[in-house]
Amino acid sequence: MAEPRGQLPEEMLVFIFRYLPLRDRAAAARVCRAWAAAATCSAVWQDTNISCDCEREDMLPPHMSDCLDHVHNLRLEFEPSRKASRRTATGLLMALAGRTPGLRALHLECRGEKPLFDAGRDVLDAVHAVCGAARQLRHLDLRRLPFTLDDALVLQAASNCPELHSLFLDNGTLVGSVGPGSVLKLLEACPHLRALGLHLASLSRAALEVLAAPDRAPLVLLALRCACPEDARASPLPNEAWTHLRRRHPGLAVELELEPALPDESVTRVLQPAVPVAALRLNVSGDTVGPVRFAARHYATTLRALEVRAAASADLDAALEELAARCADLREVHCFCVVSPSVRDAFRAHCPRLRTYTLKLTREPHPWRPTLVE
């Protein structure tokens, strides 16, 4: 390889190559020795974003496979319905599983729709392999993975990833297969967890007690999704357990997402007064007015974001006005139904920290765009 004249400094080449897709990094490494050194520098690979829709299956030639050792934080996007994109993603994950001494964070993001009756066994096996090899893994985010997660994956993480700081399993599947027993083992094996995302059925009173133990790291985020039949049948988590957890972790923020699968009686069991709810997303099939009023009266000091999907009504308008008057620290509110002008005026008047809102006074074509507060 010839060395071109007027070569850019290696620091500048490294900065540029960090933003290139893998195939372009591989092409750059063939230009000259200086570019090859820069393209394979560890700083280029530490934070890597890969979109498998933009890559070929042979995107990483053998002479650059050693660069996978430098990947610390990986964000991987792919489309499960496209065979090439899917093979590229699973192939890369399996390659990482074979050499992942430095992997610290893995975020998987699926685009588009998954095929019907697709259990995603190939993808889940690849994630399972990564969890078995990456003992320094600290962050694992599977929220955008549209496949049913199971106990085997959670137990693999519990056995091999003791340094986990955050784990998000609250994905959009309509079947919950992660049992509270495996989550309890995970919590016992990973004392440094600071952020956790689960389906409601995966959480138990025993898990809340473990999280409240005096020797654990501070818990800052607990995201709970209630969207499948198992969540509707989950055992209630008593208010006193939440009180103890909140006392142990005063900075804890809970995000609650309630979907149509939850009947009214289940919603009542989930909304306990002592839960420090910071974000509440209501998309229930039954009563919405009651939960909004409950949030106004019990989450006034913690609520920062509210999303409501319901039919418009005068009762809902009145409940939203009450919430606006009580929850002065709201940062955002999004109502995907038409509201009265008095609702919009109430949030503007009583919520000085409001940054963005979706409060439409008339029907508009979708998607509805939020309004930014100057």
mmCIF file of C-alpha atoms in Angstrom:
data_model
loop_
_atom_site.group_PDB
_atom_site.id
_atom_site.type_symbol
_atom_site.label_atom_id
_atom_site.label_comp_id
_atom_site.label_asym_id
_atom_site.label_seq_id
_atom_site.Cartn_x
_atom_site.Cartn_y
_atom_site.Cartn_z
ATOM 1 C CA MET A 1 0.000 0.000 0.000
ATOM 2 C CA ALA A 2 1.379 3.399 -0.993
ATOM 3 C CA GLU A 3 1.376 6.290 1.434
ATOM 4 C CA PRO A 4 -0.474 9.324 -0.052
ATOM 5 C CA ARG A 5 1.025 12.783 0.285
ATOM 6 C CA GLY A 6 -0.526 15.328 2.639
ATOM 7 C CA GLN A 7 -1.633 12.637 5.077
ATOM 8 C CA LEU A 8 -4.181 13.681 7.710
ATOM 9 C CA PRO A 9 -3.085 13.220 11.327
ATOM 10 C CA GLU A 10 -4.026 9.828 12.770
ATOM 11 C CA GLU A 11 -6.207 11.487 15.420
ATOM 12 C CA MET A 12 -8.339 13.077 12.692
ATOM 13 C CA LEU A 13 -8.569 9.830 10.726
ATOM 14 C CA VAL A 14 -9.687 7.991 13.874
ATOM 15 C CA PHE A 15 -12.364 10.623 14.512
ATOM 16 C CA ILE A 16 -13.679 10.226 10.939
ATOM 17 C CA PHE A 17 -13.552 6.427 10.825
ATOM 18 C CA ARG A 18 -15.622 6.151 14.012
ATOM 19 C CA TYR A 19 -18.673 7.280 12.019
ATOM 20 C CA LEU A 20 -18.205 4.916 9.061
ATOM 21 C CA PRO A 21 -20.183 1.710 8.573
ATOM 22 C CA LEU A 22 -18.168 -1.492 8.779
ATOM 23 C CA ARG A 23 -17.821 -2.006 5.036
ATOM 24 C CA ASP A 24 -16.355 1.498 4.661
ATOM 25 C CA ARG A 25 -13.973 0.923 7.563
ATOM 26 C CA ALA A 26 -12.789 -2.219 5.799
ATOM 27 C CA ALA A 27 -12.363 -0.298 2.540
ATOM 28 C CA ALA A 28 -10.447 2.470 4.322
ATOM 29 C CA ALA A 29 -8.087 -0.084 5.860
ATOM 30 C CA ARG A 30 -6.987 -1.109 2.336
ATOM 31 C CA VAL A 31 -6.009 2.400 1.208
ATOM 32 C CA CYS A 32 -2.584 2.679 2.866
ATOM 33 C CA ARG A 33 -0.679 1.736 6.009
ATOM 34 C CA ALA A 34 -1.625 4.918 7.864
ATOM 35 C CA TRP A 35 -5.313 4.442 7.104
ATOM 36 C CA ALA A 36 -5.098 0.774 8.053
ATOM 37 C CA ALA A 37 -3.566 1.705 11.413
ATOM 38 C CA ALA A 38 -6.281 4.299 12.026
ATOM 39 C CA ALA A 39 -9.149 2.050 10.887
ATOM 40 C CA THR A 40 -8.085 -0.734 13.264
ATOM 41 C CA CYS A 41 -7.343 1.591 16.197
ATOM 42 C CA SER A 42 -9.232 0.649 19.366
ATOM 43 C CA ALA A 43 -10.703 4.169 19.656
ATOM 44 C CA VAL A 44 -12.575 3.628 16.360
ATOM 45 C CA TRP A 45 -14.319 0.524 17.667
ATOM 46 C CA GLN A 46 -15.108 1.235 21.322
ATOM 47 C CA ASP A 47 -18.506 2.769 20.530
ATOM 48 C CA THR A 48 -19.869 1.055 17.423
ATOM 49 C CA ASN A 49 -23.273 1.507 15.782
ATOM 50 C CA ILE A 50 -24.142 -1.012 13.079
ATOM 51 C CA SER A 51 -27.170 -1.077 10.809
ATOM 52 C CA CYS A 52 -27.314 -4.481 9.170
ATOM 53 C CA ASP A 53 -29.533 -3.109 6.408
ATOM 54 C CA CYS A 54 -26.525 -1.089 5.220
ATOM 55 C CA GLU A 55 -23.987 -3.924 5.445
ATOM 56 C CA ARG A 56 -23.117 -6.996 3.431
ATOM 57 C CA GLU A 57 -22.877 -10.404 5.015
ATOM 58 C CA ASP A 58 -19.110 -10.315 4.411
ATOM 59 C CA MET A 59 -18.857 -6.833 5.915
ATOM 60 C CA LEU A 60 -15.956 -7.725 8.229
ATOM 61 C CA PRO A 61 -13.025 -9.338 6.375
ATOM 62 C CA PRO A 62 -10.836 -11.819 8.287
ATOM 63 C CA HIS A 63 -7.927 -9.399 8.635
ATOM 64 C CA MET A 64 -10.162 -7.022 10.626
ATOM 65 C CA SER A 65 -11.910 -9.557 12.873
ATOM 66 C CA ASP A 66 -9.439 -8.741 15.646
ATOM 67 C CA CYS A 67 -11.105 -5.328 15.861
ATOM 68 C CA LEU A 68 -14.080 -6.951 17.556
ATOM 69 C CA ASP A 69 -11.882 -7.237 20.639
ATOM 70 C CA HIS A 70 -11.987 -3.434 20.880
ATOM 71 C CA VAL A 71 -15.789 -3.106 20.835
ATOM 72 C CA HIS A 72 -17.017 -1.880 24.223
ATOM 73 C CA ASN A 73 -20.468 -0.516 23.379
ATOM 74 C CA LEU A 74 -22.442 -1.980 20.480
ATOM 75 C CA ARG A 75 -25.765 -0.792 19.093
ATOM 76 C CA LEU A 76 -26.990 -3.252 16.474
ATOM 77 C CA GLU A 77 -29.966 -2.599 14.208
ATOM 78 C CA PHE A 78 -31.491 -5.157 11.866
ATOM 79 C CA GLU A 79 -34.757 -6.076 10.183
ATOM 80 C CA PRO A 80 -35.911 -9.579 11.204
ATOM 81 C CA SER A 81 -38.128 -10.036 8.127
ATOM 82 C CA ARG A 82 -35.154 -9.565 5.753
ATOM 83 C CA LYS A 83 -33.020 -12.689 5.610
ATOM 84 C CA ALA A 84 -29.786 -10.921 4.706
ATOM 85 C CA SER A 85 -30.161 -8.347 7.485
ATOM 86 C CA ARG A 86 -30.986 -11.056 9.990
ATOM 87 C CA ARG A 87 -28.091 -13.334 8.987
ATOM 88 C CA THR A 88 -25.712 -10.396 9.205
ATOM 89 C CA ALA A 89 -26.912 -9.554 12.722
ATOM 90 C CA THR A 90 -26.778 -13.101 14.061
ATOM 91 C CA GLY A 91 -23.420 -13.719 12.386
ATOM 92 C CA LEU A 92 -21.944 -10.636 13.996
ATOM 93 C CA LEU A 93 -23.335 -11.581 17.424
ATOM 94 C CA MET A 94 -21.885 -15.077 17.155
ATOM 95 C CA ALA A 95 -18.527 -13.614 16.094
ATOM 96 C CA LEU A 96 -18.648 -11.345 19.142
ATOM 97 C CA ALA A 97 -19.497 -14.290 21.367
ATOM 98 C CA GLY A 98 -16.287 -15.921 20.226
ATOM 99 C CA ARG A 99 -14.150 -12.975 21.237
ATOM 100 C CA THR A 100 -15.814 -10.501 23.615
ATOM 101 C CA PRO A 101 -13.303 -9.695 26.352
ATOM 102 C CA GLY A 102 -14.115 -6.004 26.249
ATOM 103 C CA LEU A 103 -17.846 -5.847 25.485
ATOM 104 C CA ARG A 104 -19.572 -3.639 28.060
ATOM 105 C CA ALA A 105 -22.906 -2.747 26.470
ATOM 106 C CA LEU A 106 -25.214 -4.350 23.903
ATOM 107 C CA HIS A 107 -28.344 -2.666 22.546
ATOM 108 C CA LEU A 108 -30.412 -4.539 19.950
ATOM 109 C CA GLU A 109 -32.930 -2.706 17.806
ATOM 110 C CA CYS A 110 -35.293 -4.437 15.383
ATOM 111 C CA ARG A 111 -36.799 -2.452 12.539
ATOM 112 C CA GLY A 112 -40.003 -3.275 10.696
ATOM 113 C CA GLU A 113 -42.299 -6.206 11.426
ATOM 114 C CA LYS A 114 -41.214 -9.697 12.353
ATOM 115 C CA PRO A 115 -42.651 -12.608 10.348
ATOM 116 C CA LEU A 116 -45.749 -14.287 11.773
ATOM 117 C CA PHE A 117 -45.086 -17.229 14.103
ATOM 118 C CA ASP A 118 -41.397 -16.319 14.214
ATOM 119 C CA ALA A 119 -39.956 -17.262 17.609
ATOM 120 C CA GLY A 120 -36.590 -15.688 16.777
ATOM 121 C CA ARG A 121 -34.661 -18.736 17.968
ATOM 122 C CA ASP A 122 -31.585 -17.875 15.904
ATOM 123 C CA VAL A 123 -31.428 -14.334 17.292
ATOM 124 C CA LEU A 124 -32.068 -15.425 20.875
ATOM 125 C CA ASP A 125 -29.418 -18.146 20.608
ATOM 126 C CA ALA A 126 -26.920 -15.515 19.473
ATOM 127 C CA VAL A 127 -27.816 -13.223 22.396
ATOM 128 C CA HIS A 128 -27.551 -16.207 24.723
ATOM 129 C CA ALA A 129 -24.053 -16.900 23.386
ATOM 130 C CA VAL A 130 -22.969 -13.301 23.922
ATOM 131 C CA CYS A 131 -24.230 -13.373 27.518
ATOM 132 C CA GLY A 132 -22.277 -16.539 28.073
ATOM 133 C CA ALA A 133 -19.018 -15.007 26.855
ATOM 134 C CA ALA A 134 -19.123 -11.314 27.844
ATOM 135 C CA ARG A 135 -18.345 -11.492 31.549
ATOM 136 C CA GLN A 136 -17.702 -7.740 31.696
ATOM 137 C CA LEU A 137 -21.111 -6.892 30.209
ATOM 138 C CA ARG A 138 -22.700 -4.022 32.127
ATOM 139 C CA HIS A 139 -25.628 -2.934 29.973
ATOM 140 C CA LEU A 140 -28.024 -5.157 28.019
ATOM 141 C CA ASP A 141 -31.049 -3.587 26.308
ATOM 142 C CA LEU A 142 -33.511 -5.928 24.571
ATOM 143 C CA ARG A 143 -36.566 -3.646 24.634
ATOM 144 C CA ARG A 144 -36.698 -3.489 20.817
ATOM 145 C CA LEU A 145 -36.376 -7.231 20.318
ATOM 146 C CA PRO A 146 -39.836 -8.522 19.245
ATOM 147 C CA PHE A 147 -39.322 -12.096 20.426
ATOM 148 C CA THR A 148 -40.444 -13.802 23.625
ATOM 149 C CA LEU A 149 -37.612 -13.727 26.152
ATOM 150 C CA ASP A 150 -37.329 -16.658 28.533
ATOM 151 C CA ASP A 151 -35.848 -17.838 31.805
ATOM 152 C CA ALA A 152 -32.855 -19.448 30.094
ATOM 153 C CA LEU A 153 -31.593 -16.093 28.863
ATOM 154 C CA VAL A 154 -32.050 -14.454 32.263
ATOM 155 C CA LEU A 155 -30.285 -17.312 34.041
ATOM 156 C CA GLN A 156 -27.438 -17.150 31.533
ATOM 157 C CA ALA A 157 -26.985 -13.472 32.362
ATOM 158 C CA ALA A 158 -27.164 -14.267 36.074
ATOM 159 C CA SER A 159 -24.459 -16.920 35.753
ATOM 160 C CA ASN A 160 -22.049 -15.085 33.479
ATOM 161 C CA CYS A 161 -22.643 -11.309 33.768
ATOM 162 C CA PRO A 162 -22.168 -10.384 37.435
ATOM 163 C CA GLU A 163 -21.183 -6.808 36.538
ATOM 164 C CA LEU A 164 -24.553 -5.905 35.010
ATOM 165 C CA HIS A 165 -25.587 -2.330 35.788
ATOM 166 C CA SER A 166 -28.696 -2.199 33.583
ATOM 167 C CA LEU A 167 -30.924 -4.841 32.026
ATOM 168 C CA PHE A 168 -34.065 -4.139 29.993
ATOM 169 C CA LEU A 169 -36.359 -7.064 29.170
ATOM 170 C CA ASP A 170 -39.610 -5.058 28.883
ATOM 171 C CA ASN A 171 -40.082 -5.628 25.170
ATOM 172 C CA GLY A 172 -43.273 -5.538 23.123
ATOM 173 C CA THR A 173 -44.056 -9.251 23.099
ATOM 174 C CA LEU A 174 -47.566 -10.313 24.073
ATOM 175 C CA VAL A 175 -46.346 -13.401 25.917
ATOM 176 C CA GLY A 176 -44.428 -13.182 29.175
ATOM 177 C CA SER A 177 -42.071 -16.135 29.740
ATOM 178 C CA VAL A 178 -39.610 -14.680 32.240
ATOM 179 C CA GLY A 179 -40.693 -15.932 35.630
ATOM 180 C CA PRO A 180 -40.137 -14.153 38.943
ATOM 181 C CA GLY A 181 -37.877 -16.976 40.128
ATOM 182 C CA SER A 182 -35.255 -16.367 37.441
ATOM 183 C CA VAL A 183 -35.401 -12.618 38.061
ATOM 184 C CA LEU A 184 -34.807 -13.232 41.750
ATOM 185 C CA LYS A 185 -31.696 -15.286 40.932
ATOM 186 C CA LEU A 186 -30.516 -12.532 38.613
ATOM 187 C CA LEU A 187 -30.871 -9.887 41.337
ATOM 188 C CA GLU A 188 -28.969 -12.039 43.805
ATOM 189 C CA ALA A 189 -26.149 -12.618 41.300
ATOM 190 C CA CYS A 190 -25.933 -9.005 40.054
ATOM 191 C CA PRO A 191 -25.732 -6.644 43.048
ATOM 192 C CA HIS A 192 -24.678 -3.665 40.908
ATOM 193 C CA LEU A 193 -27.941 -3.388 38.944
ATOM 194 C CA ARG A 194 -29.089 0.229 38.893
ATOM 195 C CA ALA A 195 -31.691 0.078 36.117
ATOM 196 C CA LEU A 196 -34.107 -2.753 35.381
ATOM 197 C CA GLY A 197 -36.905 -3.165 32.852
ATOM 198 C CA LEU A 198 -39.389 -6.029 33.211
ATOM 199 C CA HIS A 199 -42.892 -7.184 32.469
ATOM 200 C CA LEU A 200 -44.987 -6.934 35.614
ATOM 201 C CA ALA A 201 -45.391 -10.721 35.846
ATOM 202 C CA SER A 202 -41.604 -11.092 36.198
ATOM 203 C CA LEU A 203 -41.525 -9.011 39.376
ATOM 204 C CA SER A 204 -42.365 -10.308 42.840
ATOM 205 C CA ARG A 205 -42.477 -9.080 46.403
ATOM 206 C CA ALA A 206 -39.333 -11.121 47.099
ATOM 207 C CA ALA A 207 -37.564 -9.251 44.271
ATOM 208 C CA LEU A 208 -38.561 -5.888 45.764
ATOM 209 C CA GLU A 209 -37.157 -7.033 49.103
ATOM 210 C CA VAL A 210 -33.842 -8.030 47.487
ATOM 211 C CA LEU A 211 -33.675 -4.675 45.699
ATOM 212 C CA ALA A 212 -34.217 -2.937 49.034
ATOM 213 C CA ALA A 213 -31.327 -4.758 50.727
ATOM 214 C CA PRO A 214 -28.880 -2.345 52.446
ATOM 215 C CA ASP A 215 -25.795 -3.615 50.584
ATOM 216 C CA ARG A 216 -27.122 -3.075 47.038
ATOM 217 C CA ALA A 217 -26.129 -0.332 44.629
ATOM 218 C CA PRO A 218 -28.619 2.568 44.394
ATOM 219 C CA LEU A 219 -31.548 1.664 42.144
ATOM 220 C CA VAL A 220 -32.384 4.617 39.892
ATOM 221 C CA LEU A 221 -34.837 3.197 37.319
ATOM 222 C CA LEU A 222 -37.445 0.448 37.322
ATOM 223 C CA ALA A 223 -39.464 0.188 34.108
ATOM 224 C CA LEU A 224 -42.554 -2.031 34.239
ATOM 225 C CA ARG A 225 -44.611 -3.001 31.216
ATOM 226 C CA CYS A 226 -48.078 -4.473 31.701
ATOM 227 C CA ALA A 227 -49.184 -5.796 28.335
ATOM 228 C CA CYS A 228 -49.718 -9.557 28.320
ATOM 229 C CA PRO A 229 -52.163 -11.958 30.016
ATOM 230 C CA GLU A 230 -49.485 -13.032 32.498
ATOM 231 C CA ASP A 231 -49.208 -9.414 33.651
ATOM 232 C CA ALA A 232 -52.966 -9.261 34.250
ATOM 233 C CA ARG A 233 -52.738 -12.371 36.432
ATOM 234 C CA ALA A 234 -49.613 -11.282 38.324
ATOM 235 C CA SER A 235 -49.678 -11.319 42.106
ATOM 236 C CA PRO A 236 -50.178 -7.836 43.580
ATOM 237 C CA LEU A 237 -47.136 -6.019 44.919
ATOM 238 C CA PRO A 238 -48.170 -4.587 48.301
ATOM 239 C CA ASN A 239 -47.892 -0.898 49.025
ATOM 240 C CA GLU A 240 -45.673 -1.499 52.071
ATOM 241 C CA ALA A 241 -43.072 -3.243 49.872
ATOM 242 C CA TRP A 242 -42.971 -0.176 47.626
ATOM 243 C CA THR A 243 -42.701 2.065 50.674
ATOM 244 C CA HIS A 244 -39.669 0.132 51.910
ATOM 245 C CA LEU A 245 -38.048 0.190 48.455
ATOM 246 C CA ARG A 246 -38.647 3.909 48.071
ATOM 247 C CA ARG A 247 -37.172 4.608 51.485
ATOM 248 C CA ARG A 248 -34.070 2.593 50.607
ATOM 249 C CA HIS A 249 -33.685 4.263 47.165
ATOM 250 C CA PRO A 250 -34.997 7.839 47.437
ATOM 251 C CA GLY A 251 -33.824 8.625 43.908
ATOM 252 C CA LEU A 252 -35.773 5.759 42.311
ATOM 253 C CA ALA A 253 -37.941 6.552 39.275
ATOM 254 C CA VAL A 254 -40.557 4.034 38.136
ATOM 255 C CA GLU A 255 -41.901 3.981 34.590
ATOM 256 C CA LEU A 256 -45.299 2.285 34.187
ATOM 257 C CA GLU A 257 -46.770 1.280 30.841
ATOM 258 C CA LEU A 258 -50.321 -0.093 31.029
ATOM 259 C CA GLU A 259 -51.685 -1.727 27.867
ATOM 260 C CA PRO A 260 -55.202 -2.924 26.872
ATOM 261 C CA ALA A 261 -54.579 -6.462 28.176
ATOM 262 C CA LEU A 262 -55.039 -5.158 31.732
ATOM 263 C CA PRO A 263 -58.633 -5.132 33.040
ATOM 264 C CA ASP A 264 -59.712 -2.403 35.457
ATOM 265 C CA GLU A 265 -59.135 -4.532 38.574
ATOM 266 C CA SER A 266 -55.535 -5.236 37.496
ATOM 267 C CA VAL A 267 -54.885 -1.540 36.902
ATOM 268 C CA THR A 268 -56.096 -0.861 40.443
ATOM 269 C CA ARG A 269 -53.659 -3.447 41.827
ATOM 270 C CA VAL A 270 -50.719 -2.000 39.903
ATOM 271 C CA LEU A 271 -51.265 1.643 40.875
ATOM 272 C CA GLN A 272 -50.131 1.655 44.484
ATOM 273 C CA PRO A 273 -49.790 5.027 46.286
ATOM 274 C CA ALA A 274 -46.151 4.485 47.338
ATOM 275 C CA VAL A 275 -44.834 3.706 43.836
ATOM 276 C CA PRO A 276 -42.561 6.631 42.803
ATOM 277 C CA VAL A 277 -44.032 6.880 39.299
ATOM 278 C CA ALA A 278 -42.046 9.244 37.076
ATOM 279 C CA ALA A 279 -43.556 8.208 33.731
ATOM 280 C CA LEU A 280 -47.069 6.853 33.240
ATOM 281 C CA ARG A 281 -48.340 5.573 29.893
ATOM 282 C CA LEU A 282 -52.046 4.711 29.906
ATOM 283 C CA ASN A 283 -53.405 2.757 26.974
ATOM 284 C CA VAL A 284 -55.985 0.671 28.811
ATOM 285 C CA SER A 285 -59.202 -0.665 27.312
ATOM 286 C CA GLY A 286 -61.345 0.232 30.328
ATOM 287 C CA ASP A 287 -61.538 3.220 32.636
ATOM 288 C CA THR A 288 -58.855 5.876 32.070
ATOM 289 C CA VAL A 289 -60.345 8.668 34.171
ATOM 290 C CA GLY A 290 -59.797 6.798 37.441
ATOM 291 C CA PRO A 291 -56.073 6.134 36.852
ATOM 292 C CA VAL A 292 -55.503 9.782 35.807
ATOM 293 C CA ARG A 293 -57.171 11.027 39.010
ATOM 294 C CA PHE A 294 -55.190 8.485 41.060
ATOM 295 C CA ALA A 295 -51.948 9.736 39.508
ATOM 296 C CA ALA A 296 -52.921 13.328 40.266
ATOM 297 C CA ARG A 297 -53.496 12.568 43.932
ATOM 298 C CA HIS A 298 -50.607 10.170 44.637
ATOM 299 C CA TYR A 299 -47.809 10.925 42.144
ATOM 300 C CA ALA A 300 -47.845 14.713 42.302
ATOM 301 C CA THR A 301 -44.242 14.959 43.556
ATOM 302 C CA THR A 302 -42.743 12.329 41.232
ATOM 303 C CA LEU A 303 -44.622 12.406 37.918
ATOM 304 C CA ARG A 304 -42.581 13.869 35.047
ATOM 305 C CA ALA A 305 -44.230 12.390 31.939
ATOM 306 C CA LEU A 306 -47.787 11.326 31.124
ATOM 307 C CA GLU A 307 -49.145 9.647 27.999
ATOM 308 C CA VAL A 308 -52.850 8.908 27.601
ATOM 309 C CA ARG A 309 -54.591 7.025 24.798
ATOM 310 C CA ALA A 310 -58.336 7.058 25.376
ATOM 311 C CA ALA A 311 -61.636 8.322 24.039
ATOM 312 C CA ALA A 312 -62.326 12.010 24.572
ATOM 313 C CA SER A 313 -64.806 12.891 27.298
ATOM 314 C CA ALA A 314 -65.692 15.692 29.693
ATOM 315 C CA ASP A 315 -64.707 13.470 32.636
ATOM 316 C CA LEU A 316 -61.261 12.874 31.162
ATOM 317 C CA ASP A 317 -60.837 16.616 30.598
ATOM 318 C CA ALA A 318 -61.691 17.272 34.248
ATOM 319 C CA ALA A 319 -59.247 14.593 35.429
ATOM 320 C CA LEU A 320 -56.462 16.045 33.260
ATOM 321 C CA GLU A 321 -57.113 19.527 34.641
ATOM 322 C CA GLU A 322 -56.848 18.162 38.187
ATOM 323 C CA LEU A 323 -53.564 16.444 37.301
ATOM 324 C CA ALA A 324 -52.183 19.639 35.768
ATOM 325 C CA ALA A 325 -53.011 21.564 38.940
ATOM 326 C CA ARG A 326 -51.317 19.016 41.214
ATOM 327 C CA CYS A 327 -48.292 17.830 39.188
ATOM 328 C CA ALA A 328 -46.284 21.010 38.824
ATOM 329 C CA ASP A 329 -43.049 19.193 37.881
ATOM 330 C CA LEU A 330 -44.392 17.631 34.679
ATOM 331 C CA ARG A 331 -41.946 17.834 31.761
ATOM 332 C CA GLU A 332 -44.175 16.346 29.082
ATOM 333 C CA VAL A 333 -47.793 15.318 28.569
ATOM 334 C CA HIS A 334 -49.227 13.617 25.498
ATOM 335 C CA CYS A 335 -52.944 12.919 25.070
ATOM 336 C CA PHE A 336 -53.913 11.092 21.903
ATOM 337 C CA CYS A 337 -57.487 12.284 21.941
ATOM 338 C CA VAL A 338 -59.070 15.695 21.469
ATOM 339 C CA VAL A 339 -59.138 17.770 24.667
ATOM 340 C CA SER A 340 -60.845 21.012 25.597
ATOM 341 C CA PRO A 341 -58.986 24.346 25.539
ATOM 342 C CA SER A 342 -59.194 24.452 29.339
ATOM 343 C CA VAL A 343 -56.995 21.318 29.540
ATOM 344 C CA ARG A 344 -54.259 22.883 27.448
ATOM 345 C CA ASP A 345 -54.505 26.121 29.409
ATOM 346 C CA ALA A 346 -54.270 24.237 32.722
ATOM 347 C CA PHE A 347 -51.014 22.522 31.782
ATOM 348 C CA ARG A 348 -49.555 25.765 30.471
ATOM 349 C CA ALA A 349 -50.507 27.623 33.634
ATOM 350 C CA HIS A 350 -49.602 25.085 36.332
ATOM 351 C CA CYS A 351 -46.575 23.231 34.871
ATOM 352 C CA PRO A 352 -43.719 25.733 34.478
ATOM 353 C CA ARG A 353 -41.199 22.994 33.607
ATOM 354 C CA LEU A 354 -43.280 21.618 30.726
ATOM 355 C CA ARG A 355 -41.041 21.071 27.687
ATOM 356 C CA THR A 356 -43.334 19.356 25.196
ATOM 357 C CA TYR A 357 -47.014 18.438 24.944
ATOM 358 C CA THR A 358 -49.568 16.866 22.629
ATOM 359 C CA LEU A 359 -52.905 18.470 23.451
ATOM 360 C CA LYS A 360 -55.021 18.788 20.311
ATOM 361 C CA LEU A 361 -58.197 20.849 20.345
ATOM 362 C CA THR A 362 -59.470 19.459 17.021
ATOM 363 C CA ARG A 363 -58.943 16.260 15.091
ATOM 364 C CA GLU A 364 -55.842 16.236 12.905
ATOM 365 C CA PRO A 365 -54.342 13.690 10.505
ATOM 366 C CA HIS A 366 -51.975 11.263 12.189
ATOM 367 C CA PRO A 367 -49.241 11.185 13.260
ATOM 368 C CA TRP A 368 -49.869 13.949 15.778
ATOM 369 C CA ARG A 369 -46.826 16.107 16.312
ATOM 370 C CA PRO A 370 -45.979 17.392 19.806
ATOM 371 C CA THR A 371 -45.663 21.073 20.560
ATOM 372 C CA LEU A 372 -42.347 22.294 21.974
ATOM 373 C CA VAL A 373 -42.539 24.855 24.747
ATOM 374 C CA GLU A 374 -40.240 27.817 24.203
#
